[in-house]
Short mmCIF file of C-alpha atoms and ligand atoms in Angstrom, two decimals:
data_model
loop_
_atom_site.label_atom_id
_atom_site.label_comp_id
_atom_site.label_asym_id
_atom_site.label_seq_id
_atom_site.Cartn_x
_atom_site.Cartn_y
_atom_site.Cartn_z
CA UNK A 1 31.52 -30.06 -22.48
CA UNK A 2 34.94 -31.07 -23.82
CA UNK A 3 33.83 -29.86 -27.22
CA UNK A 4 32.94 -26.45 -25.74
CA UNK A 5 36.33 -26.18 -24.07
CA UNK A 6 38.46 -27.25 -27.00
CA UNK A 7 36.73 -26.05 -30.15
CA UNK A 8 36.41 -22.40 -30.89
CA UNK A 9 33.26 -20.84 -32.30
CA UNK A 10 35.10 -20.72 -35.61
CA UNK A 11 35.62 -24.48 -35.53
CA UNK A 12 39.34 -24.23 -34.79
CA UNK A 13 40.54 -27.28 -32.86
CA UNK A 14 43.34 -26.03 -30.61
CA UNK A 15 43.97 -29.38 -28.85
CA UNK A 16 47.03 -30.32 -30.93
CA UNK A 17 48.66 -26.98 -30.07
CA UNK A 18 47.67 -27.19 -26.42
CA UNK A 19 49.42 -30.55 -26.16
CA UNK A 20 52.67 -29.07 -27.47
CA UNK A 21 53.00 -26.01 -25.26
CA UNK A 22 54.44 -25.27 -21.82
CA UNK A 23 52.01 -22.36 -21.79
CA UNK A 24 48.27 -22.30 -22.45
CA UNK A 25 45.92 -21.94 -25.38
CA UNK A 26 42.54 -20.33 -24.81
CA UNK A 27 39.80 -20.54 -27.42
CA UNK A 28 36.37 -18.89 -27.73
CA UNK A 29 33.97 -20.68 -25.40
CA UNK A 30 36.67 -21.51 -22.83
CA UNK A 31 35.97 -20.31 -19.31
CA UNK A 32 38.91 -17.90 -19.30
CA UNK A 33 38.27 -16.60 -22.83
CA UNK A 34 37.13 -13.10 -21.88
CA UNK A 35 40.05 -12.65 -19.51
CA UNK A 36 42.59 -14.08 -21.97
CA UNK A 37 41.62 -11.76 -24.82
CA UNK A 38 41.80 -8.57 -22.74
CA UNK A 39 44.30 -5.91 -23.74
CA UNK A 40 45.89 -3.39 -21.34
CA UNK A 41 43.71 -0.85 -23.11
CA UNK A 42 40.39 -2.12 -21.79
CA UNK A 43 38.39 -0.20 -24.37
CA UNK A 44 39.70 -2.45 -27.16
CA UNK A 45 37.50 -5.51 -27.78
CA UNK A 46 39.98 -8.08 -29.15
CA UNK A 47 38.36 -11.12 -30.79
CA UNK A 48 41.14 -13.32 -32.16
CA UNK A 49 40.78 -16.92 -33.35
CA UNK A 50 42.58 -18.08 -30.18
CA UNK A 51 44.93 -16.74 -27.52
CA UNK A 52 48.27 -18.38 -26.77
CA UNK A 53 49.94 -17.59 -23.44
CA UNK A 54 53.48 -18.53 -24.42
CA UNK A 55 56.15 -19.43 -21.89
CA UNK A 56 59.16 -20.08 -24.11
CA UNK A 57 60.65 -19.61 -27.57
CA UNK A 58 59.62 -23.24 -28.26
CA UNK A 59 55.99 -22.28 -27.52
CA UNK A 60 56.31 -19.41 -29.98
CA UNK A 61 57.74 -21.68 -32.71
CA UNK A 62 54.97 -24.24 -32.17
CA UNK A 63 52.34 -21.49 -32.43
CA UNK A 64 53.83 -20.26 -35.69
CA UNK A 65 53.75 -23.79 -37.14
CA UNK A 66 50.15 -24.32 -35.98
CA UNK A 67 49.03 -20.97 -37.41
CA UNK A 68 50.64 -21.77 -40.75
CA UNK A 69 48.96 -25.17 -40.91
CA UNK A 70 45.56 -23.55 -40.30
CA UNK A 71 46.00 -20.54 -42.61
CA UNK A 72 45.96 -18.23 -39.61
CA UNK A 73 48.23 -15.34 -38.71
CA UNK A 74 50.04 -14.59 -35.44
CA UNK A 75 49.95 -11.26 -33.58
CA UNK A 76 52.50 -10.95 -30.75
CA UNK A 77 51.39 -8.82 -27.83
CA UNK A 78 53.23 -7.91 -24.63
CA UNK A 79 50.69 -5.83 -22.74
CA UNK A 80 48.18 -4.50 -25.26
CA UNK A 81 49.07 -0.82 -24.70
CA UNK A 82 49.16 -0.54 -28.49
CA UNK A 83 46.09 -2.70 -29.17
CA UNK A 84 43.99 0.24 -30.40
CA UNK A 85 45.40 -0.01 -33.92
CA UNK A 86 45.09 -3.82 -34.29
CA UNK A 87 41.79 -4.02 -36.20
CA UNK A 88 39.91 -7.25 -36.96
CA UNK A 89 41.68 -10.32 -35.53
CA UNK A 90 39.34 -13.13 -36.54
CA UNK A 91 42.01 -14.76 -38.73
CA UNK A 92 44.74 -14.31 -36.13
CA UNK A 93 46.15 -16.10 -33.09
CA UNK A 94 46.91 -13.53 -30.41
CA UNK A 95 50.25 -14.59 -28.93
CA UNK A 96 50.68 -13.04 -25.50
CA UNK A 97 54.17 -12.89 -24.03
CA UNK A 98 53.14 -11.73 -20.54
CA UNK A 99 54.46 -14.94 -18.93
CA UNK A 100 57.90 -14.56 -20.54
CA UNK A 101 59.43 -12.28 -17.92
CA UNK A 102 62.97 -11.72 -16.72
CA UNK A 103 65.67 -9.05 -16.55
CA UNK A 104 69.43 -9.63 -16.40
CA UNK A 105 71.70 -6.65 -15.88
CA UNK A 106 75.37 -6.75 -16.86
CA UNK A 107 76.79 -3.88 -14.78
CA UNK A 108 80.23 -4.08 -16.42
CA UNK A 109 78.97 -3.92 -20.00
CA UNK A 110 76.12 -1.59 -18.90
CA UNK A 111 73.53 -3.64 -20.75
CA UNK A 112 70.23 -5.31 -19.95
CA UNK A 113 68.74 -8.49 -21.36
CA UNK A 114 64.98 -8.89 -21.06
CA UNK A 115 62.55 -11.64 -21.97
CA UNK A 116 59.69 -10.75 -24.31
CA UNK A 117 56.99 -9.91 -21.76
CA UNK A 118 59.08 -7.72 -19.45
CA UNK A 119 57.63 -4.37 -18.32
CA UNK A 120 59.68 -1.18 -18.14
CA UNK A 121 59.39 -0.78 -14.36
CA UNK A 122 61.10 -4.18 -13.94
CA UNK A 123 64.11 -2.96 -15.93
CA UNK A 124 64.17 0.48 -14.30
CA UNK A 125 64.32 -1.06 -10.82
CA UNK A 126 66.87 -3.75 -11.69
CA UNK A 127 69.14 -1.24 -13.45
CA UNK A 128 68.88 1.28 -10.58
CA UNK A 129 70.40 -1.34 -8.24
CA UNK A 130 73.60 -0.87 -10.27
CA UNK A 131 73.44 2.92 -10.63
CA UNK A 132 72.19 2.57 -14.20
CA UNK A 133 69.24 4.00 -16.12
CA UNK A 134 67.28 2.60 -19.07
CA UNK A 135 65.67 4.57 -21.90
CA UNK A 136 62.24 3.78 -20.43
CA UNK A 137 59.03 5.48 -21.50
CA UNK A 138 56.68 7.51 -19.36
CA UNK A 139 54.63 4.54 -18.21
CA UNK A 140 55.91 1.90 -15.75
CA UNK A 141 53.88 -0.95 -17.25
CA UNK A 142 54.46 -0.47 -20.97
CA UNK A 143 56.17 -3.53 -22.47
CA UNK A 144 59.88 -3.13 -23.22
CA UNK A 145 59.67 -5.04 -26.51
CA UNK A 146 56.65 -3.34 -28.14
CA UNK A 147 57.91 0.10 -27.07
CA UNK A 148 61.43 -0.53 -28.37
CA UNK A 149 60.46 -2.14 -31.69
CA UNK A 150 58.31 0.93 -32.40
CA UNK A 151 61.10 3.41 -31.54
CA UNK A 152 60.98 4.25 -27.83
CA UNK A 153 60.82 7.89 -26.72
CA UNK A 154 62.08 8.23 -23.16
CA UNK A 155 62.68 11.23 -20.91
CA UNK A 156 66.37 10.84 -21.82
CA UNK A 157 65.78 10.73 -25.60
CA UNK A 158 67.15 14.20 -26.36
CA UNK A 159 70.41 13.09 -24.76
CA UNK A 160 70.64 9.44 -25.89
CA UNK A 161 68.26 9.10 -28.86
CA UNK A 162 65.41 6.62 -29.23
CA UNK A 163 65.50 3.26 -27.45
CA UNK A 164 65.57 1.19 -30.65
CA UNK A 165 68.94 2.67 -31.54
CA UNK A 166 70.47 1.48 -28.26
CA UNK A 167 69.54 -2.17 -28.87
CA UNK A 168 72.55 -4.50 -29.16
CA UNK A 169 70.92 -7.87 -29.96
CA UNK A 170 67.47 -9.35 -30.55
CA UNK A 171 66.31 -12.97 -30.38
CA UNK A 172 63.35 -13.65 -32.59
CA UNK A 173 61.21 -16.51 -33.88
CA UNK A 174 60.78 -15.88 -37.58
CA UNK A 175 57.76 -16.70 -39.73
CA UNK A 176 59.53 -19.92 -40.73
CA UNK A 177 59.58 -20.93 -37.04
CA UNK A 178 63.37 -20.61 -36.67
CA UNK A 179 64.86 -19.06 -33.54
CA UNK A 180 67.39 -16.46 -34.69
CA UNK A 181 69.75 -14.19 -32.77
CA UNK A 182 70.21 -10.94 -34.69
CA UNK A 183 72.78 -8.20 -34.20
CA UNK A 184 75.06 -6.12 -36.42
CA UNK A 185 76.92 -9.28 -37.53
CA UNK A 186 74.09 -11.85 -37.73
CA UNK A 187 71.08 -11.20 -39.96
CA UNK A 188 71.90 -7.47 -40.03
CA UNK A 189 68.95 -6.59 -42.29
CA UNK A 190 66.48 -8.22 -39.91
CA UNK A 191 68.24 -6.52 -36.98
CA UNK A 192 67.89 -3.16 -38.75
CA UNK A 193 64.17 -3.73 -39.48
CA UNK A 194 63.30 -4.79 -35.94
CA UNK A 195 64.90 -1.65 -34.48
CA UNK A 196 62.09 0.79 -35.19
CA UNK A 197 60.10 -1.07 -37.85
CA UNK A 198 57.62 -2.48 -35.31
CA UNK A 199 56.33 -6.01 -34.85
CA UNK A 200 55.99 -7.14 -38.49
CA UNK A 201 59.27 -9.05 -38.80
CA UNK A 202 59.04 -11.91 -36.33
CA UNK A 203 58.14 -12.66 -32.74
CA UNK A 204 60.79 -11.31 -30.42
CA UNK A 205 61.64 -13.55 -27.48
CA UNK A 206 64.49 -11.51 -25.94
CA UNK A 207 66.05 -8.08 -26.31
CA UNK A 208 69.43 -6.70 -25.22
CA UNK A 209 70.21 -2.99 -24.98
CA UNK A 210 72.48 -0.35 -23.47
CA UNK A 211 72.02 1.29 -20.09
CA UNK A 212 73.48 4.59 -18.89
CA UNK A 213 75.14 5.56 -15.62
CA UNK A 214 72.57 7.81 -13.92
CA UNK A 215 71.12 7.61 -10.41
CA UNK A 216 69.04 10.77 -10.17
CA UNK A 217 67.60 13.58 -12.27
CA UNK A 218 66.33 17.07 -11.53
CA UNK A 219 62.72 16.66 -12.53
CA UNK A 220 59.09 17.30 -11.76
CA UNK A 221 56.02 19.30 -12.70
CA UNK A 222 55.10 22.97 -12.54
CA UNK A 223 51.32 23.26 -12.17
CA UNK A 224 49.28 26.29 -13.26
CA UNK A 225 45.52 26.95 -13.43
CA UNK A 226 44.12 25.93 -16.81
CA UNK A 227 42.91 29.45 -17.57
CA UNK A 228 46.61 30.34 -18.04
CA UNK A 229 47.02 27.56 -20.64
CA UNK A 230 47.82 29.71 -23.69
CA UNK A 231 50.19 32.01 -21.78
CA UNK A 232 52.09 29.14 -20.09
CA UNK A 233 52.34 26.99 -23.22
CA UNK A 234 53.63 29.94 -25.27
CA UNK A 235 56.26 30.68 -22.61
CA UNK A 236 57.18 26.97 -22.53
CA UNK A 237 57.54 26.87 -26.33
CA UNK A 238 59.85 29.92 -26.31
CA UNK A 239 61.86 28.36 -23.46
CA UNK A 240 62.53 25.15 -25.44
CA UNK A 241 64.55 27.13 -28.03
CA UNK A 242 67.71 27.33 -25.95
CA UNK A 243 67.69 24.13 -23.90
CA UNK A 244 70.58 21.63 -23.84
CA UNK A 245 70.03 17.98 -24.81
CA UNK A 246 70.05 17.06 -21.10
CA UNK A 247 66.71 18.81 -20.63
CA UNK A 248 63.51 17.23 -21.95
CA UNK A 249 60.19 18.93 -21.35
CA UNK A 250 56.49 18.64 -22.01
CA UNK A 251 53.73 21.26 -22.20
CA UNK A 252 50.46 19.64 -21.21
CA UNK A 253 46.82 20.25 -20.33
CA UNK A 254 45.35 17.90 -17.71
CA UNK A 255 41.60 17.74 -17.03
CA UNK A 256 40.89 15.33 -14.18
CA UNK A 257 37.42 13.83 -13.87
CA UNK A 258 35.59 14.16 -10.53
CA UNK A 259 36.13 10.50 -9.57
CA UNK A 260 36.89 9.27 -6.02
CA UNK A 261 40.02 7.34 -7.18
CA UNK A 262 41.86 10.67 -7.63
CA UNK A 263 43.40 12.58 -4.70
CA UNK A 264 41.33 15.51 -3.47
CA UNK A 265 43.57 18.40 -4.65
CA UNK A 266 43.31 17.38 -8.33
CA UNK A 267 39.89 15.65 -8.39
CA UNK A 268 37.66 17.41 -10.93
CA UNK A 269 40.32 20.12 -11.49
CA UNK A 270 42.07 21.22 -14.70
CA UNK A 271 45.63 22.45 -15.09
CA UNK A 272 48.23 23.45 -17.59
CA UNK A 273 51.56 21.93 -16.60
CA UNK A 274 55.17 22.01 -17.65
CA UNK A 275 57.07 18.78 -17.00
CA UNK A 276 60.85 19.12 -16.95
CA UNK A 277 63.49 16.41 -16.72
CA UNK A 278 67.14 17.43 -16.48
CA UNK A 279 69.62 14.54 -16.62
CA UNK A 280 72.88 16.53 -16.48
CA UNK A 281 75.42 15.95 -13.72
CA UNK A 282 74.76 19.15 -11.74
CA UNK A 283 71.25 19.69 -10.28
CA UNK A 284 72.13 23.37 -9.74
CA UNK A 285 72.39 23.73 -13.52
CA UNK A 286 68.96 22.10 -13.82
CA UNK A 287 67.60 24.62 -11.33
CA UNK A 288 69.11 27.49 -13.32
CA UNK A 289 67.59 26.17 -16.56
CA UNK A 290 64.12 25.72 -15.04
CA UNK A 291 64.13 29.20 -13.41
CA UNK A 292 62.33 31.02 -16.29
CA UNK A 293 59.42 28.58 -16.07
CA UNK A 294 59.36 28.83 -12.29
CA UNK A 295 59.22 32.63 -12.60
CA UNK A 296 55.74 32.24 -14.13
CA UNK A 297 54.49 31.47 -10.61
CA UNK A 298 53.11 27.91 -10.56
CA UNK A 299 50.50 27.02 -7.93
CA UNK A 300 52.44 23.81 -7.26
CA UNK A 301 56.10 23.05 -8.00
CA UNK A 302 57.42 19.48 -7.69
CA UNK A 303 60.64 19.95 -9.68
CA UNK A 304 63.43 18.63 -7.45
CA UNK A 305 66.22 16.06 -7.25
CA UNK A 306 64.51 12.76 -8.07
CA UNK A 307 65.84 9.18 -7.85
CA UNK A 308 65.87 7.61 -11.32
CA UNK A 309 63.34 4.90 -10.40
CA UNK A 310 60.79 7.63 -9.51
CA UNK A 311 60.93 8.98 -13.07
CA UNK A 312 58.48 6.25 -14.16
CA UNK A 313 55.79 8.00 -12.09
CA UNK A 314 56.40 11.57 -13.28
CA UNK A 315 53.88 11.46 -16.12
CA UNK A 316 51.19 9.97 -13.83
CA UNK A 317 50.24 7.29 -16.37
CA UNK A 318 47.80 4.63 -15.12
CA UNK A 319 49.71 1.78 -13.48
CA UNK A 320 47.42 -0.98 -14.62
CA UNK A 321 44.92 -1.72 -17.39
CA UNK A 322 42.70 1.24 -18.23
CA UNK A 323 40.15 2.10 -20.92
CA UNK A 324 41.50 4.90 -23.08
CA UNK A 325 41.17 6.36 -26.55
CA UNK A 326 44.05 8.48 -27.75
CA UNK A 327 46.04 9.50 -30.78
CA UNK A 328 48.89 11.71 -31.73
CA UNK A 329 51.15 13.04 -34.41
CA UNK A 330 54.44 14.79 -34.99
CA UNK A 331 54.55 18.54 -35.49
CA UNK A 332 56.89 20.43 -37.83
CA UNK A 333 56.57 23.46 -35.58
CA UNK A 334 54.69 24.78 -32.59
CA UNK A 335 53.88 28.48 -32.82
CA UNK A 336 51.52 30.82 -30.96
CA UNK A 337 48.72 30.21 -33.46
CA UNK A 338 48.92 26.44 -32.96
CA UNK A 339 48.91 26.91 -29.18
CA UNK A 340 45.77 29.08 -29.31
CA UNK A 341 43.99 26.41 -31.38
CA UNK A 342 45.32 23.58 -29.18
CA UNK A 343 43.94 25.27 -26.05
CA UNK A 344 40.62 26.06 -27.74
CA UNK A 345 40.15 22.41 -28.83
CA UNK A 346 41.29 20.78 -25.59
CA UNK A 347 39.92 22.86 -22.71
CA UNK A 348 36.44 21.61 -21.86
CA UNK A 349 36.65 18.68 -24.32
CA UNK A 350 36.42 15.06 -23.06
CA UNK A 351 40.22 14.84 -23.11
CA UNK A 352 42.04 13.86 -19.92
CA UNK A 353 45.52 14.74 -21.14
CA UNK A 354 46.82 16.58 -24.18
CA UNK A 355 50.55 17.03 -24.37
CA UNK A 356 53.25 18.39 -26.62
CA UNK A 357 56.68 16.83 -26.05
CA UNK A 358 59.88 18.55 -27.09
CA UNK A 359 62.05 16.36 -29.34
CA UNK A 360 65.26 17.40 -31.13
CA UNK A 361 68.73 16.76 -29.71
CA UNK A 362 69.90 13.16 -30.21
CA UNK A 363 66.43 12.16 -31.50
CA UNK A 364 67.12 14.26 -34.60
CA UNK A 365 70.72 13.11 -35.18
CA UNK A 366 71.43 10.51 -37.86
CA UNK A 367 73.95 7.68 -37.58
CA UNK A 368 74.78 4.86 -39.98
CA UNK A 369 74.43 2.34 -37.12
CA UNK A 370 70.81 3.30 -36.45
CA UNK A 371 67.86 1.06 -37.29
CA UNK A 372 64.71 1.70 -39.33
CA UNK A 373 64.08 5.02 -37.57
CA UNK A 374 67.31 6.89 -38.19
CA UNK A 375 66.08 10.20 -36.77
CA UNK A 376 62.92 12.18 -36.11
CA UNK A 377 63.23 15.54 -37.81
CA UNK A 378 60.03 16.96 -36.32
CA UNK A 379 60.88 19.02 -33.23
CA UNK A 380 57.64 18.27 -31.33
CA UNK A 381 55.13 15.46 -30.90
CA UNK A 382 51.52 15.76 -29.75
CA UNK A 383 49.43 13.12 -28.00
CA UNK A 384 45.92 13.42 -26.55
CA UNK A 385 43.88 10.82 -24.67
CA UNK A 386 40.57 10.51 -22.83
CA UNK A 387 38.91 7.87 -20.69
CA UNK A 388 36.71 5.50 -22.71
CA UNK A 389 35.01 3.00 -20.39
CA UNK A 390 32.10 2.35 -22.81
CA UNK A 391 31.87 2.17 -26.62
CA UNK A 392 29.73 5.34 -26.55
CA UNK A 393 32.35 7.26 -24.57
CA UNK A 394 35.09 5.87 -26.79
CA UNK A 395 33.31 7.33 -29.82
CA UNK A 396 32.95 10.71 -28.07
CA UNK A 397 36.65 10.82 -27.08
CA UNK A 398 37.79 9.65 -30.52
CA UNK A 399 35.74 12.45 -32.03
CA UNK A 400 37.33 15.08 -29.75
CA UNK A 401 40.87 13.76 -30.36
CA UNK A 402 40.15 13.54 -34.10
CA UNK A 403 38.98 17.16 -34.15
CA UNK A 404 42.14 18.23 -32.34
CA UNK A 405 44.31 16.38 -34.88
CA UNK A 406 42.36 17.87 -37.79
CA UNK A 407 42.81 21.36 -36.33
CA UNK A 408 46.56 20.86 -36.00
CA UNK A 409 46.86 19.28 -39.45
CA UNK A 410 48.57 22.34 -41.04
CA UNK A 411 51.46 21.81 -38.59
CA UNK A 412 51.54 18.00 -38.79
CA UNK A 413 54.81 16.51 -40.05
CA UNK A 414 54.80 14.15 -43.06
CA UNK A 415 56.08 11.32 -40.90
CA UNK A 416 54.58 10.25 -37.66
CA UNK A 417 55.61 8.06 -34.75
CA UNK A 418 54.18 4.55 -34.61
CA UNK A 419 54.04 4.35 -30.81
CA UNK A 420 51.93 7.50 -30.49
CA UNK A 421 49.60 6.50 -33.35
CA UNK A 422 46.69 4.59 -31.86
CA UNK A 423 44.70 4.59 -35.06
CA UNK A 424 45.80 2.72 -38.18
CA UNK A 425 47.97 4.97 -40.36
CA UNK A 426 49.35 4.53 -43.84
CA UNK A 427 52.46 2.44 -43.17
CA UNK A 428 54.49 4.70 -45.47
CA UNK A 429 53.78 7.68 -43.19
CA UNK A 430 55.65 6.04 -40.31
CA UNK A 431 59.06 6.06 -42.00
CA UNK A 432 61.26 7.90 -44.44
CA UNK A 433 60.63 6.74 -47.99
CA UNK A 434 63.97 4.86 -48.18
CA UNK A 435 63.35 3.10 -44.84
CA UNK A 436 59.80 2.14 -45.77
CA UNK A 437 60.85 0.53 -49.06
CA UNK A 438 63.73 -1.31 -47.37
CA UNK A 439 61.35 -2.55 -44.65
CA UNK A 440 58.96 -3.90 -47.30
CA UNK A 441 61.80 -5.74 -49.06
CA UNK A 442 62.96 -7.29 -45.78
CA UNK A 443 59.39 -8.28 -44.88
CA UNK A 444 59.09 -10.01 -48.28
CA UNK A 445 62.20 -12.07 -47.49
CA UNK A 446 61.53 -12.97 -43.84
CA UNK A 447 57.72 -13.29 -43.99
CA UNK A 448 56.47 -13.41 -47.61
CA UNK A 449 53.01 -14.72 -46.64
CA UNK A 450 52.53 -11.97 -44.02
CA UNK A 451 52.08 -14.43 -41.17
CA UNK A 452 53.27 -12.10 -38.39
CA UNK A 453 50.84 -9.28 -37.75
CA UNK A 454 51.74 -6.00 -36.13
CA UNK A 455 49.42 -3.24 -34.91
CA UNK A 456 51.15 -1.09 -37.55
CA UNK A 457 51.77 -3.65 -40.32
CA UNK A 458 54.39 -3.36 -43.05
CA UNK A 459 53.18 -5.15 -46.20
CA UNK A 460 55.70 -7.38 -48.02
CA UNK A 461 57.19 -5.77 -51.15
CA UNK A 462 55.64 -8.37 -53.47
C1 FAD B 501 49.94 5.18 -20.95
C2 FAD B 501 50.90 5.07 -22.10
C3 FAD B 501 52.13 5.72 -22.03
C4 FAD B 501 53.04 5.61 -23.09
N1 FAD B 501 54.24 6.28 -23.02
C5 FAD B 501 55.12 6.18 -24.05
C6 FAD B 501 56.37 6.86 -24.02
O1 FAD B 501 56.69 7.58 -23.08
N2 FAD B 501 57.20 6.73 -25.08
C7 FAD B 501 56.89 5.93 -26.14
O2 FAD B 501 57.70 5.82 -27.05
N3 FAD B 501 55.71 5.28 -26.20
C8 FAD B 501 54.83 5.39 -25.19
N4 FAD B 501 53.63 4.75 -25.26
C9 FAD B 501 53.31 3.98 -26.46
C10 FAD B 501 53.84 2.55 -26.32
O3 FAD B 501 55.24 2.56 -26.41
C11 FAD B 501 53.26 1.70 -27.45
O4 FAD B 501 51.87 1.57 -27.26
C12 FAD B 501 53.93 0.33 -27.52
O5 FAD B 501 53.55 -0.31 -28.71
C13 FAD B 501 53.54 -0.50 -26.32
O6 FAD B 501 54.23 -1.71 -26.32
P1 FAD B 501 53.58 -2.92 -25.51
O7 FAD B 501 54.40 -4.11 -25.78
O8 FAD B 501 53.35 -2.50 -24.12
O9 FAD B 501 52.16 -3.01 -26.23
P2 FAD B 501 51.54 -4.14 -27.15
O10 FAD B 501 50.20 -3.64 -27.57
O11 FAD B 501 51.60 -5.43 -26.46
O12 FAD B 501 52.50 -4.19 -28.39
C14 FAD B 501 52.42 -3.23 -29.41
C15 FAD B 501 52.96 -3.86 -30.69
O13 FAD B 501 54.33 -4.17 -30.49
C16 FAD B 501 54.65 -5.36 -31.20
N5 FAD B 501 55.14 -6.37 -30.25
C17 FAD B 501 54.91 -6.47 -28.93
N6 FAD B 501 55.57 -7.54 -28.44
C18 FAD B 501 56.20 -8.12 -29.48
C19 FAD B 501 57.05 -9.26 -29.64
N7 FAD B 501 57.39 -10.04 -28.61
N8 FAD B 501 57.53 -9.55 -30.87
C20 FAD B 501 57.22 -8.78 -31.94
N9 FAD B 501 56.42 -7.70 -31.85
C21 FAD B 501 55.93 -7.38 -30.64
C22 FAD B 501 53.39 -5.84 -31.88
O14 FAD B 501 53.36 -5.37 -33.21
C23 FAD B 501 52.30 -5.18 -31.06
O15 FAD B 501 51.10 -4.98 -31.80
C24 FAD B 501 52.70 4.85 -24.23
C25 FAD B 501 51.46 4.22 -24.30
C26 FAD B 501 50.55 4.33 -23.26
C27 FAD B 501 49.22 3.65 -23.37
#
């Protein structure tokens, strides 16, 4: 029995590591194996060599040393929202940071410090206590670290840029097992790479970043019947031309399945919606800006003054693990022709949500202090997702999302956004050419044997 509990099916003896850790090690054959290897995205079947549930930076260092000694690799994971792009993990220890939680707000400096496994909702709520807002994503339970290392597109991005470029310090265990604190003065190249280059450069144990004074926004959703999709999306696209950076918006098609978990008014129904988030000081100005969309006559209008902590619910993302298959890409333009094709491909397809987010503003502005993603030039980003509770349904949804992406290919930008790419992409397509080559050189210095594995890996330069 002991043999079954301590030796994996691959013959890996994890007992020496288990003895060193505050946290746990779970190997194939252990009772909790199937639970331990689960990702937030329940449709991804992760089969690593072992799972470490780390509780401290020392646990992370010990895992790195153990992996090295056994010619294994280490893949850090906060929640597994981004697990879809991981690929085969049989030579990899999955290092979960979900037990490393904690948020400290410095209200004077307007900064937050989080431990590696912290979720966005934990930061949003702690910051709101001090009248501050974080550059959180649409989903309350996305991990702060994975989101931020990949870029971080929040509802405030057009005003404040991507989350990675508001990071002030990062603590990381490197592939050599050292615990390093990086910022503009210490290990500046590593600091640059971590801010937007993804999880290839070390295992982050803590992150510090700026917050912004903001207690409420003027935000919500305008709902229209789906048979008005082309008309509403074209009006939305034209509307985005003149908007200030304080207003971020999304044009989206939602097709809810007829399942009892959903509230009656939306169960089995389809809609085209416009989501609007205005973060300027005067809600009356937000109301004036939203008026042209309101004039289209939505069947439901929830755009109103909204406390900042409620913003995490606006996009209606699932608030717990869910099986999904999705993918996205950046768009050089959105015109009427694209919208007609988008509607044609999405309506009636096994796609729950297909959205186009408006970028531009601070997202597109360059600055010498920025990290690996200096700016996104593309003015729009598309993302589509469907429910995939079985491998068969996953294949069907992937096919529908793939067809949508193929159809929009003539508009697709050269570079795409790592966090919205749930399939493996060419690493070079995630960055500008100069950034990509610099990332590869830094990877070669900090992790020449490619020990640390990301869902969107950057290969070492040599
Ligand atoms: C429902 C939903 C809504 C989303 N909304 C948004 C949004 O509004 N804006 C946006 O920008 N993105 C959004 N995303 C994408 C999301 O930001 C990415 O999937 C991101 O990678 C998730 O980070 P995570 O830590 O939760 O996921 P994980 O799968 O745990 O991590 C993803 C990757 O991050 C790296 N990583 C994680 N933790 C560490 C660590 N401690 N050290 C080093 N590397 C690490 C690893 O390479 C890992 O493979 C959304 C995704 C979903 C599923």
